[in-house]
Coordinates of C-alpha atoms and ligand atoms in Angstrom, one line a residue:
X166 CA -25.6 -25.5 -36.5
X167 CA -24.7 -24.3 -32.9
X168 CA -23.9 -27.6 -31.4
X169 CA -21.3 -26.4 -29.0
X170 CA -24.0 -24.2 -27.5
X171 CA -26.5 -27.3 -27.3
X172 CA -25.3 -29.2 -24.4
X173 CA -25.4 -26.3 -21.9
X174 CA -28.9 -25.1 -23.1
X175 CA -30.5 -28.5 -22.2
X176 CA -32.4 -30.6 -24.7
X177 CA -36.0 -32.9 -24.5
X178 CA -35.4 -36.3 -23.4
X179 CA -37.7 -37.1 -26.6
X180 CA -40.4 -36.2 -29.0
X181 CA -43.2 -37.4 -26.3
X182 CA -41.8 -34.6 -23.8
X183 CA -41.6 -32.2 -26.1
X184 CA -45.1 -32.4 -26.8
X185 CA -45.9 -33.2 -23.5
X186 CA -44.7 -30.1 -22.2
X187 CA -45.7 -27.9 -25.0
X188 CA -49.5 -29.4 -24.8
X189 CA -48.9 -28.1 -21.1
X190 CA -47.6 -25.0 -22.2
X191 CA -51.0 -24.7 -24.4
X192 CA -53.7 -26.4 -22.0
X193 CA -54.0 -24.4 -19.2
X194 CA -56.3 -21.4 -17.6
X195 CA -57.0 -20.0 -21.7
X196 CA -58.8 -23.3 -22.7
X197 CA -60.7 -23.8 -19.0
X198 CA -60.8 -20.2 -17.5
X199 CA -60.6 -18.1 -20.2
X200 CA -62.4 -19.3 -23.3
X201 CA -66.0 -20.4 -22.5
X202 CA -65.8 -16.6 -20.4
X203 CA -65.2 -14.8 -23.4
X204 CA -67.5 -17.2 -25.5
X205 CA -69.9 -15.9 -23.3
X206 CA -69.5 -12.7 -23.7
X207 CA -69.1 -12.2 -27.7
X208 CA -72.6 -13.8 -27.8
X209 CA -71.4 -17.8 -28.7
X210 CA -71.5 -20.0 -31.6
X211 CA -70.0 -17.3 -34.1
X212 CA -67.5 -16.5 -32.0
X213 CA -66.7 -20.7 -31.6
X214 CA -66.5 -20.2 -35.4
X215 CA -63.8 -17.1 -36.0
X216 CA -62.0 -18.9 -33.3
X217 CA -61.8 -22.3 -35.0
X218 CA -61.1 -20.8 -38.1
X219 CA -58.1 -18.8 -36.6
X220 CA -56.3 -21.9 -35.2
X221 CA -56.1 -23.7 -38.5
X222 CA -55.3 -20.4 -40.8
X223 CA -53.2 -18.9 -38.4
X224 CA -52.7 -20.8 -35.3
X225 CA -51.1 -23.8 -36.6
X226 CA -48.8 -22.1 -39.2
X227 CA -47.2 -19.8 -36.6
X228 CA -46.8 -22.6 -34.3
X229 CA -44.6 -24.4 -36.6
X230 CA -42.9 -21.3 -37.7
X231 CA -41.8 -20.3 -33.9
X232 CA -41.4 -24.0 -32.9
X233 CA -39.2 -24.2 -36.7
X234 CA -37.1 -20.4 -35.5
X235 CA -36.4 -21.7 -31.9
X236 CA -34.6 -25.4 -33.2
X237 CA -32.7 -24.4 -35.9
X238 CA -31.0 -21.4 -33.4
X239 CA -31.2 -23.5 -30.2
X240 CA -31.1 -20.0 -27.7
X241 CA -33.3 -17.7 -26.0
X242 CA -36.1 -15.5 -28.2
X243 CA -33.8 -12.7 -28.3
X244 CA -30.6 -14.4 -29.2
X245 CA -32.4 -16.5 -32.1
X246 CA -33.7 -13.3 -33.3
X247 CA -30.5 -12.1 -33.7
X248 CA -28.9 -15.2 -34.9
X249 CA -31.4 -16.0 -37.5
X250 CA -31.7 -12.2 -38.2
X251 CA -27.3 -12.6 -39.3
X252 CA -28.1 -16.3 -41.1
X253 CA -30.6 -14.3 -43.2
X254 CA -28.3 -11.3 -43.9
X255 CA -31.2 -9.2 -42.5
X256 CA -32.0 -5.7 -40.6
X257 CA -30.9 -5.9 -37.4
X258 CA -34.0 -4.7 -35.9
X259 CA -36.0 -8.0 -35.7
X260 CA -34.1 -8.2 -32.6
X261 CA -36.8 -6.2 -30.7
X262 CA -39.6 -9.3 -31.2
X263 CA -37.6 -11.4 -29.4
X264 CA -37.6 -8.6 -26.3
X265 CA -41.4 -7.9 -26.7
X266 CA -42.0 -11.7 -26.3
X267 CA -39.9 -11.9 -23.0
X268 CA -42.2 -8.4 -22.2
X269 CA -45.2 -9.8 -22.9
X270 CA -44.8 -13.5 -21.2
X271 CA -43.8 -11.3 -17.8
X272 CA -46.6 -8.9 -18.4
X273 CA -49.1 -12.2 -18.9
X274 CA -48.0 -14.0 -16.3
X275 CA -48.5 -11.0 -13.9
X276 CA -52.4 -11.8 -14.3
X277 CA -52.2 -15.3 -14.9
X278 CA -50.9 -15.9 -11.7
X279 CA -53.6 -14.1 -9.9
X280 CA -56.3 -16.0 -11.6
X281 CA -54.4 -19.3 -10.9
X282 CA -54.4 -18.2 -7.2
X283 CA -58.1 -18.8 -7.7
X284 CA -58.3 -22.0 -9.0
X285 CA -55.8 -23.0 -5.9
X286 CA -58.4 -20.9 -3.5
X287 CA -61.0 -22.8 -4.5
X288 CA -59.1 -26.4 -4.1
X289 CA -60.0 -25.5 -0.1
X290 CA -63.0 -24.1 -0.6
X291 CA -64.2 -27.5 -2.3
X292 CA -62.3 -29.3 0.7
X293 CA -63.9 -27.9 3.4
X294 CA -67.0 -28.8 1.4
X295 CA -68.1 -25.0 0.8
X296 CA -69.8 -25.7 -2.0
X297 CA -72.0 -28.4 -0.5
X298 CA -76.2 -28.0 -1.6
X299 CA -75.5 -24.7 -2.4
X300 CA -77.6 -23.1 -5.6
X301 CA -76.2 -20.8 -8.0
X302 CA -77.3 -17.6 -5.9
X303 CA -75.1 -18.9 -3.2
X304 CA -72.1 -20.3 -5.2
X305 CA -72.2 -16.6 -6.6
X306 CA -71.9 -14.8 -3.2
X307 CA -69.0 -16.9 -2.3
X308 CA -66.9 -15.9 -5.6
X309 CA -68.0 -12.3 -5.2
X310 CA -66.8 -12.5 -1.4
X311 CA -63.4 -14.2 -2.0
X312 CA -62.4 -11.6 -4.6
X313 CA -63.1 -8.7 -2.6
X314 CA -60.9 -9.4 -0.7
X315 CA -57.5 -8.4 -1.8
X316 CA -55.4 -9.8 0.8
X317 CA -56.7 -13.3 0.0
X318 CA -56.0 -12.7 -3.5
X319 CA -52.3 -11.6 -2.8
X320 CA -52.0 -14.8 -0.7
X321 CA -52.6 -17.0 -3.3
X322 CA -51.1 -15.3 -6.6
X323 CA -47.9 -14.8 -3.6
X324 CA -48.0 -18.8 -3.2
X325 CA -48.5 -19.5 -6.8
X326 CA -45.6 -17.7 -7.7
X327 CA -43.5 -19.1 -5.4
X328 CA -44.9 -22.3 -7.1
X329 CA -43.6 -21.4 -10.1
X330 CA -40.2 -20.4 -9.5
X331 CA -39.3 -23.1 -7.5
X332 CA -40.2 -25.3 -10.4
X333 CA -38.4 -23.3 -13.1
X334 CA -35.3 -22.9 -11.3
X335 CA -34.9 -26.3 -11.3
X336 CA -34.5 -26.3 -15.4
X337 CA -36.7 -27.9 -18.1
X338 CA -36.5 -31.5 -17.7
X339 CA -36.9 -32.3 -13.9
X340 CA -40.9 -32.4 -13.0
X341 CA -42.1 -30.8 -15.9
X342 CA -42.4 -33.5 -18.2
X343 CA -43.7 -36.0 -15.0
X344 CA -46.7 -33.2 -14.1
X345 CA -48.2 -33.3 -17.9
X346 CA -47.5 -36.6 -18.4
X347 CA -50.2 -37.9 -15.5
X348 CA -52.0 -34.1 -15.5
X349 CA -53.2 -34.5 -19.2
X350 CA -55.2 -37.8 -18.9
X351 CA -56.7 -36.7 -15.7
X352 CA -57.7 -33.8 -16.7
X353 CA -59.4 -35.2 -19.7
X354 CA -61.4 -37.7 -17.9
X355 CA -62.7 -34.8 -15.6
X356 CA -64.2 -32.7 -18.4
X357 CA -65.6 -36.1 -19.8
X358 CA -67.5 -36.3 -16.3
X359 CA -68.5 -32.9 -16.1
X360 CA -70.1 -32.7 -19.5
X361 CA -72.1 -36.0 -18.5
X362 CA -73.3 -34.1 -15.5
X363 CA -74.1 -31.2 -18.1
X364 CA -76.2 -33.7 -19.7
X365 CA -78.4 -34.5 -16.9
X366 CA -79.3 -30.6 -16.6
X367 CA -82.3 -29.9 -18.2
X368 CA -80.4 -27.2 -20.4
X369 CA -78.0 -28.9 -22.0
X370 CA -79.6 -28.6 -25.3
X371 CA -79.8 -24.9 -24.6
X372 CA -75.6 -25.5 -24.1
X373 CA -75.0 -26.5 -26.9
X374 CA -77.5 -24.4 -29.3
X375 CA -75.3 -21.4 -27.7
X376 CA -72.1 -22.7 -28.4
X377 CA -72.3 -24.5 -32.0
X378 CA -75.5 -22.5 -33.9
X379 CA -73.7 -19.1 -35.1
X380 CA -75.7 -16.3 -35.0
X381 CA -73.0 -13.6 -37.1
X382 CA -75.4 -10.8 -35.9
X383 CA -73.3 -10.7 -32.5
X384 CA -70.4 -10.7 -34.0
X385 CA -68.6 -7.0 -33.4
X386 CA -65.0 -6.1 -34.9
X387 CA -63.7 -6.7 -31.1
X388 CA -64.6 -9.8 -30.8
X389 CA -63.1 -11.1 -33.9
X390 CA -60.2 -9.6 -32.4
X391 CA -60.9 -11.6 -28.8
X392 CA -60.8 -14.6 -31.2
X393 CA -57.7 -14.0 -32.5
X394 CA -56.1 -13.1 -29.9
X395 CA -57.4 -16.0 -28.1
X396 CA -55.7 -18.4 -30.5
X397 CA -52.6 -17.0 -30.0
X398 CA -53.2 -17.0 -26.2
X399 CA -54.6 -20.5 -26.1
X400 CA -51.6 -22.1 -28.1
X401 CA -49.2 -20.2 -26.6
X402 CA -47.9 -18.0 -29.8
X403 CA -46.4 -14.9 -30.7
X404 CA -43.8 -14.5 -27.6
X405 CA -41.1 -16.8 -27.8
X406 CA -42.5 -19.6 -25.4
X407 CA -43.0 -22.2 -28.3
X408 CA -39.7 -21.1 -29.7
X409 CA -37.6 -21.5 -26.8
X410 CA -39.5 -25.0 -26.2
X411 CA -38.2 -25.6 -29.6
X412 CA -35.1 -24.7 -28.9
X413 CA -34.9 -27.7 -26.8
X414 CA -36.1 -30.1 -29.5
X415 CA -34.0 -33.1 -31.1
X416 CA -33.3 -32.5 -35.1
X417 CA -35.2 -35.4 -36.3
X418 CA -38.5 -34.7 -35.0
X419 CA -41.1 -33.8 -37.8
X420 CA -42.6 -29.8 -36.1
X421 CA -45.6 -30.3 -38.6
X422 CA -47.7 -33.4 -37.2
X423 CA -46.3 -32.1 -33.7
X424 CA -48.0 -28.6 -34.1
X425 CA -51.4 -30.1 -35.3
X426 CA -51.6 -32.6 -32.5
X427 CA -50.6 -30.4 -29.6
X428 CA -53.5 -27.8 -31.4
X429 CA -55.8 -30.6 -31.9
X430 CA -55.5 -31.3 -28.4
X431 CA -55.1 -27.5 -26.8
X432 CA -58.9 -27.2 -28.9
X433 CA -60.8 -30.5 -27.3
X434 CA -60.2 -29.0 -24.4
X435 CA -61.4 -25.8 -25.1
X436 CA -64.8 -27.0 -26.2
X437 CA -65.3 -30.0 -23.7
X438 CA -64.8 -27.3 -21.2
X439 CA -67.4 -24.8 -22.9
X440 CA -70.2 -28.1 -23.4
X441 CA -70.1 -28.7 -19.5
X442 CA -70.1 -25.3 -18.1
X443 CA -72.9 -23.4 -20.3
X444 CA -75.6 -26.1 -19.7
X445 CA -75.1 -25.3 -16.0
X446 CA -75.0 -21.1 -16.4
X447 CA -78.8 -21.8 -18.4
X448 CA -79.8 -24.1 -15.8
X449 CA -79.2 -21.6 -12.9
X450 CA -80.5 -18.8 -14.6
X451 CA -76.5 -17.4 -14.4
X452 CA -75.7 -14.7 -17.1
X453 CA -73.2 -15.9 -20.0
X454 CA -71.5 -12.9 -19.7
X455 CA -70.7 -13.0 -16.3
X456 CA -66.9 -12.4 -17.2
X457 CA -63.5 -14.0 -15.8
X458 CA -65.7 -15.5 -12.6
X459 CA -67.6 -17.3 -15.1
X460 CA -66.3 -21.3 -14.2
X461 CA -66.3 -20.3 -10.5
X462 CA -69.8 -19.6 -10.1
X463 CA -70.8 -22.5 -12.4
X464 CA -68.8 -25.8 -11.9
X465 CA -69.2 -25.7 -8.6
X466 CA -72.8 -25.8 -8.2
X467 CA -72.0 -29.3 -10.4
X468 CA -69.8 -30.0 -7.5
X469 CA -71.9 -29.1 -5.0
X470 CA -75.0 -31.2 -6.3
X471 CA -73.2 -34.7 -8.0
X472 CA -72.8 -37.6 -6.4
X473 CA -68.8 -38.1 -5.8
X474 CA -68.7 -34.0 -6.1
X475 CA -66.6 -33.3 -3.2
X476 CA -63.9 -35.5 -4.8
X477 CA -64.7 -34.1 -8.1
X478 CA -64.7 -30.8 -7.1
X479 CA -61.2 -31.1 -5.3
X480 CA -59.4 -33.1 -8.2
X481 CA -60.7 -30.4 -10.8
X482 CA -59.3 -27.3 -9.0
X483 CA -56.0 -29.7 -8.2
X484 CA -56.0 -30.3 -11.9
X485 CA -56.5 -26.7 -13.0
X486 CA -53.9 -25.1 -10.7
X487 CA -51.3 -28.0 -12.4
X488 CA -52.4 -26.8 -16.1
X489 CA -51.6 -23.1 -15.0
X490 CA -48.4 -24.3 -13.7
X491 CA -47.2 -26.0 -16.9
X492 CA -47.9 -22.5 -18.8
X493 CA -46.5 -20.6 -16.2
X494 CA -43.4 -21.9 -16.8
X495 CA -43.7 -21.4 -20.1
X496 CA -44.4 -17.8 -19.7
X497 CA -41.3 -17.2 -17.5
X498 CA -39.0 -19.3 -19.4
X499 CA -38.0 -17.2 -22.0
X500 CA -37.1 -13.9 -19.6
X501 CA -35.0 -16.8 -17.7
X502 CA -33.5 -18.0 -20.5
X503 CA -31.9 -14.3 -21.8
X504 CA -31.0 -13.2 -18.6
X505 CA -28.9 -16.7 -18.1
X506 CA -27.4 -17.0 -21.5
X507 CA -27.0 -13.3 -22.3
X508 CA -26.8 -11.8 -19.2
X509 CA -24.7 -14.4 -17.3
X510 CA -26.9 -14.5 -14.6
X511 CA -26.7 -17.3 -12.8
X512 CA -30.5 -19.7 -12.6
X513 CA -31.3 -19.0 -9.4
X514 CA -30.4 -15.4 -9.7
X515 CA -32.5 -15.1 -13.1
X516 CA -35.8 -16.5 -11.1
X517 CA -35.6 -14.0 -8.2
X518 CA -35.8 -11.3 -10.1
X519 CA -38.3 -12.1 -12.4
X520 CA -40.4 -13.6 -10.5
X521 CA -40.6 -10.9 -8.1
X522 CA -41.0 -8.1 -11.2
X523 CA -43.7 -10.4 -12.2
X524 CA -45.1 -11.0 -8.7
X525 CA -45.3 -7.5 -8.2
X526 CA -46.8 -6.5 -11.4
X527 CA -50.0 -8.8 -10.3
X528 CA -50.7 -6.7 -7.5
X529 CA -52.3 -4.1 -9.8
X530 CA -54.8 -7.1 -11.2
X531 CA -55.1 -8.5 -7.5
X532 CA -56.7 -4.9 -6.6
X533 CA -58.6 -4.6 -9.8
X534 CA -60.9 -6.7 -8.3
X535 CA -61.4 -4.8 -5.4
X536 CA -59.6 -1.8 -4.0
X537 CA -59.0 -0.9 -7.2
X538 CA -62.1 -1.6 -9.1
X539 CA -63.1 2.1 -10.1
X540 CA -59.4 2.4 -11.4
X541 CA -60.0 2.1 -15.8
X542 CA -58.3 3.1 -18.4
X543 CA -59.9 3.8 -21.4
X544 CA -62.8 2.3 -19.5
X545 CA -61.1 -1.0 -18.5
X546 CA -59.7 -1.9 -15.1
X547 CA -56.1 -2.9 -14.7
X548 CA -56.2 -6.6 -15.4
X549 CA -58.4 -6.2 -18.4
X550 CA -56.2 -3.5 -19.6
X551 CA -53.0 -6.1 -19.3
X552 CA -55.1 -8.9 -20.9
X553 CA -56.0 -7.1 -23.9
X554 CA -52.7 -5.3 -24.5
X555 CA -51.1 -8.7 -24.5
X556 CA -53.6 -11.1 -26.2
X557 CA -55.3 -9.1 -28.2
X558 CA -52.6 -7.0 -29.1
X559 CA -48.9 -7.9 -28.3
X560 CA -48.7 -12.2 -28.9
X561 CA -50.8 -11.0 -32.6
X562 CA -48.4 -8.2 -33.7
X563 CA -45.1 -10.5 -32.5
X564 CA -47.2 -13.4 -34.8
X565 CA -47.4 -11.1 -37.4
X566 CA -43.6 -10.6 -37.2
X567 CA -42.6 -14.2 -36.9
X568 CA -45.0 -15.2 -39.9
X569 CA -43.1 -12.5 -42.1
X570 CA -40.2 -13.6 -40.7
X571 CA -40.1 -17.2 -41.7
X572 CA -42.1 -16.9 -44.7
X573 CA -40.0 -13.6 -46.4
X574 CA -36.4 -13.2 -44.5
X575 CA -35.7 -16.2 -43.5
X576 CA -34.5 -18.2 -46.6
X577 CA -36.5 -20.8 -48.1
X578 CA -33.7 -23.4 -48.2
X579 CA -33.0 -23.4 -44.7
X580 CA -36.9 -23.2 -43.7
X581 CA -37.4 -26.4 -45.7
X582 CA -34.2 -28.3 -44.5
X583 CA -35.6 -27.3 -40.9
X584 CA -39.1 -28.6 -41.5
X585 CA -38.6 -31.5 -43.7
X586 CA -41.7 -32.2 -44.5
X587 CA -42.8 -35.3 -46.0
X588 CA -43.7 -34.0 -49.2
X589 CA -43.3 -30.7 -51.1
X590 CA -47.3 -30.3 -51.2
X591 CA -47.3 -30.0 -47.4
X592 CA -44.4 -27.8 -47.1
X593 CA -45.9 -25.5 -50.2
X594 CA -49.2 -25.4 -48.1
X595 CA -47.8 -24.1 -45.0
X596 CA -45.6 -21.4 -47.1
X597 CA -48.5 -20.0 -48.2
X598 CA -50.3 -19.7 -45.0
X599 CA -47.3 -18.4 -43.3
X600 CA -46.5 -15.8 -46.0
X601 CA -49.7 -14.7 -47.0
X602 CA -53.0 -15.6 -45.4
X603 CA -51.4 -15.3 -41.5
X604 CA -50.2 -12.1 -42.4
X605 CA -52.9 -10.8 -44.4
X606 CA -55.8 -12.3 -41.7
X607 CA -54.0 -10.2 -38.7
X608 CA -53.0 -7.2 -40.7
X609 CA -57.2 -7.1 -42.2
X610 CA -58.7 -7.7 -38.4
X611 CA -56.4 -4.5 -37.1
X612 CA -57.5 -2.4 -40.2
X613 CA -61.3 -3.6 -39.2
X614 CA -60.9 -2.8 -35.2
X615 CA -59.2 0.6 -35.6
X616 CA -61.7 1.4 -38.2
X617 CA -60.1 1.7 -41.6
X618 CA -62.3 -1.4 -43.4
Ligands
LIG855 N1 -51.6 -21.1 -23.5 C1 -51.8 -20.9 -22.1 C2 -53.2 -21.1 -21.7 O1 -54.0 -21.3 -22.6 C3 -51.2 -19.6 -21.6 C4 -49.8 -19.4 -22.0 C5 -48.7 -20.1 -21.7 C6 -49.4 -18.5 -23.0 N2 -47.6 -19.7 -22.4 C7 -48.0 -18.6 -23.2 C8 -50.1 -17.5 -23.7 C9 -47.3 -17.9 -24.1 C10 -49.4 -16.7 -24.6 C11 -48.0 -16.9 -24.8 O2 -53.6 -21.0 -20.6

């Protein structure tokens, strides 16, 4: 269907950059930054657990649904919404997911950016060899100094914005595809050398007891709720940015295998990231709870101490900026994508506007960490306010809505002709997770966190 529309809407050059760029879509600040933090904070290896569990039950069912919604309508969230909505015969209201995706990507990427101004902070700090012989006490002070000050922190979220924009207005297929394609490996082979430095600390057995032996004591209803809502942030779900990545995608490319490699991949990550930073909070006497500055008062006391660190040290944050970059896009894309096809604006138009709503937007998290700080709302600051209204609320309630979606309105015949799966036992599988245990595994965590179970 729709092939008049295909040609202006752009399409992969193939099935590698597809999952090139939906791996960089995935891998990014959630699997460095952002998951051995909250690890650290919900108390470890249960929390590795809930989180594991909720990328196979519900992770990699949704990402084949949205990756499935966004090919077979080949347009923006809100315009497959409402195509898919008419295919199905449906109530026209399932047009507001596709909105609160293009919401919540802008909202996301209002904090994303700032954080990502970090990671490109610290690319001069380890230049100018700041983190050279310095212990963890000292590696400390010079993360609590840099984000006290706000005006370095609008520098950097400015610049990486800026960043981002200029590489979005450019469309999909220019640069994108190039960045992953040498970022990935790289990136890779970093971890791999950090978690061999890891191994030379004298707590890396104390690592890894944390991380891997569960202790289900620790485990609250929240953070069963982080976890979720960590899977959804970590593989990019529940707003439209896998969707309108599949929008771009070829017909006869089998969305199944793609899904579970790009998860497979987005989840390495994630824990080769976790093994080579909590050896090093033990072995400097750092909390694990230390919160969102947790990999900038750790790695770099690796940095500061390896032999080769200074490189080291300098091709990580280079690397890490890059990963944010490919999700960044990712984030922006859809609100690009409706105002160009539904709004007739034109690309370059389209990027202005949002970037600057989102640019300004990230001033509020810029100033949480300073100015700011005392500012809460129901006792969290500003950017922990916008990071749990998005992950742990928005990108689950939009999954929710896309797993009934494709596994109740949308009809079978047409999900199964999209999917073609290999067999019927594979496609029955995934109909079942999609319909019922996705659902139901949301729908029973919300009951637990506002009390009701
Ligand atoms: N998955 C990315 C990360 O882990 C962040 C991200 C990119 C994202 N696009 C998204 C999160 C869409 C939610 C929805 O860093």
């Amino acid at each position: 269907m729709t092939d008049t529309k295909k040609s202006e809407h752009g399409a992969w050059s193939s099935r590698i950059a597809f999952i090139l760029a939906a791996t960089g879509s995935a891998v990014g600040l959630g699997n460095i930054w952002k998951f051995p933090y909250i690890t650290g904070e919900n108390g470890g290896g249960a929390f590795v657990i809930v989180y594991i569990f909720c990328v196979l039950l519900i992770g990699i069912p949704i990402m084949i649904a949205e990756t499935m919604l966004g090919r077979r309508s080949q347009r923006n969230p809100v315009e497959t919404m409402d195509l898919l909505t008419e295919e199905a015969g449906a109530d026209k209201n399932w047009h507001y997911l596709g909105w609160m995706g293009v919401i919540a990507g802008l909202i996301i990427l209002s904090y994303y950016s700032v954080i990502a101004g970090w990671a490109s902070a610290y690319v001069l700090k380890a230049f100018t060899g700041s983190f050279f012989d310095a212990d963890g006490v000292a590696i400390k002070k010079i993360f609590d100094d840099f984000v006290a000050s706000p005006m370095q922190l609008i520098f950097w979220h400015s610049l990486f914005m800026v960043t981002t924009m200029l590489i979005v207005v450019r469309g999909i297929n220019k640069g994108l595809e190039k960045a992953v394609q040498f970022l990935m490996p790289t990136l890779f082979v970093l971890l791999l050398l950090l978690v061999a430095y890891a191994m030379t600390t004298k707590s890396y057995n104390q690592g890894l007891y944390f991380l891997f032996v569960p202790d289900f004591s620790k485990l609250t209803s929240d953070s069963v709720l982080s976890a979720m809502g960590h899977a959804f942030f970590t593989l990019s779900l529940g707003m439209g940015a896998i969707m309108v990545y599949g929008s771009y995608l070829p017909k006869n490319i089998s969305i199944a295998k793609t899904a579970i490699l790009i998860a497979g991949a987005d989840t390495v990550v994630a824990l080769l990231a976790s093994i080579a930073i909590f050896p090093i909070v033990f072995a400097n006497n750092l909390e694990a709870d230390s919160g969102p500055g947790l990999i900038f008062q750790t790695l770099p006391v690796a940095f500061g101490t390896m032999t080769g660190g200074w490189l080291m040290g300098i091709l990580f944050f280079v690397m890490l900026t890059t990963a944010a970059l490919t999700s960044s896009i990712s984030l922006i894309e859809p609100a690009v994508a409706w105002l160009v096809e539904s709004k007739g604006f034109s690309r370059q138009k389209a990027c202005v506007w949002s970037g600057l709503t989102v640019w300004l937007l990230g001033l509020g998290t810029a100033f949480s960490f300073n100015s700011w700080s005392e500012v809460k709302f129901f006792d969290r600051s500003i950017f922990q306010l916008l990071d749990y209204l998005t992950a742990n609320l928005m990108l689950p309630i939009g999954g929710f809505c896309i797993a009934i979606f494709a596994g109740w309105i949308m009809k079978q015949q047409h999900s199964e002709e999209e999917l073609d799966m290999p067999n019927a036992e594979s496609y029955q599988l995934w109909k079942i997770l999609i319909s019922y245990v996705a659902p139901a595994a949301v729908f029973f965590v919300f009951l637990h966190v506002i009390g009701v179970l």
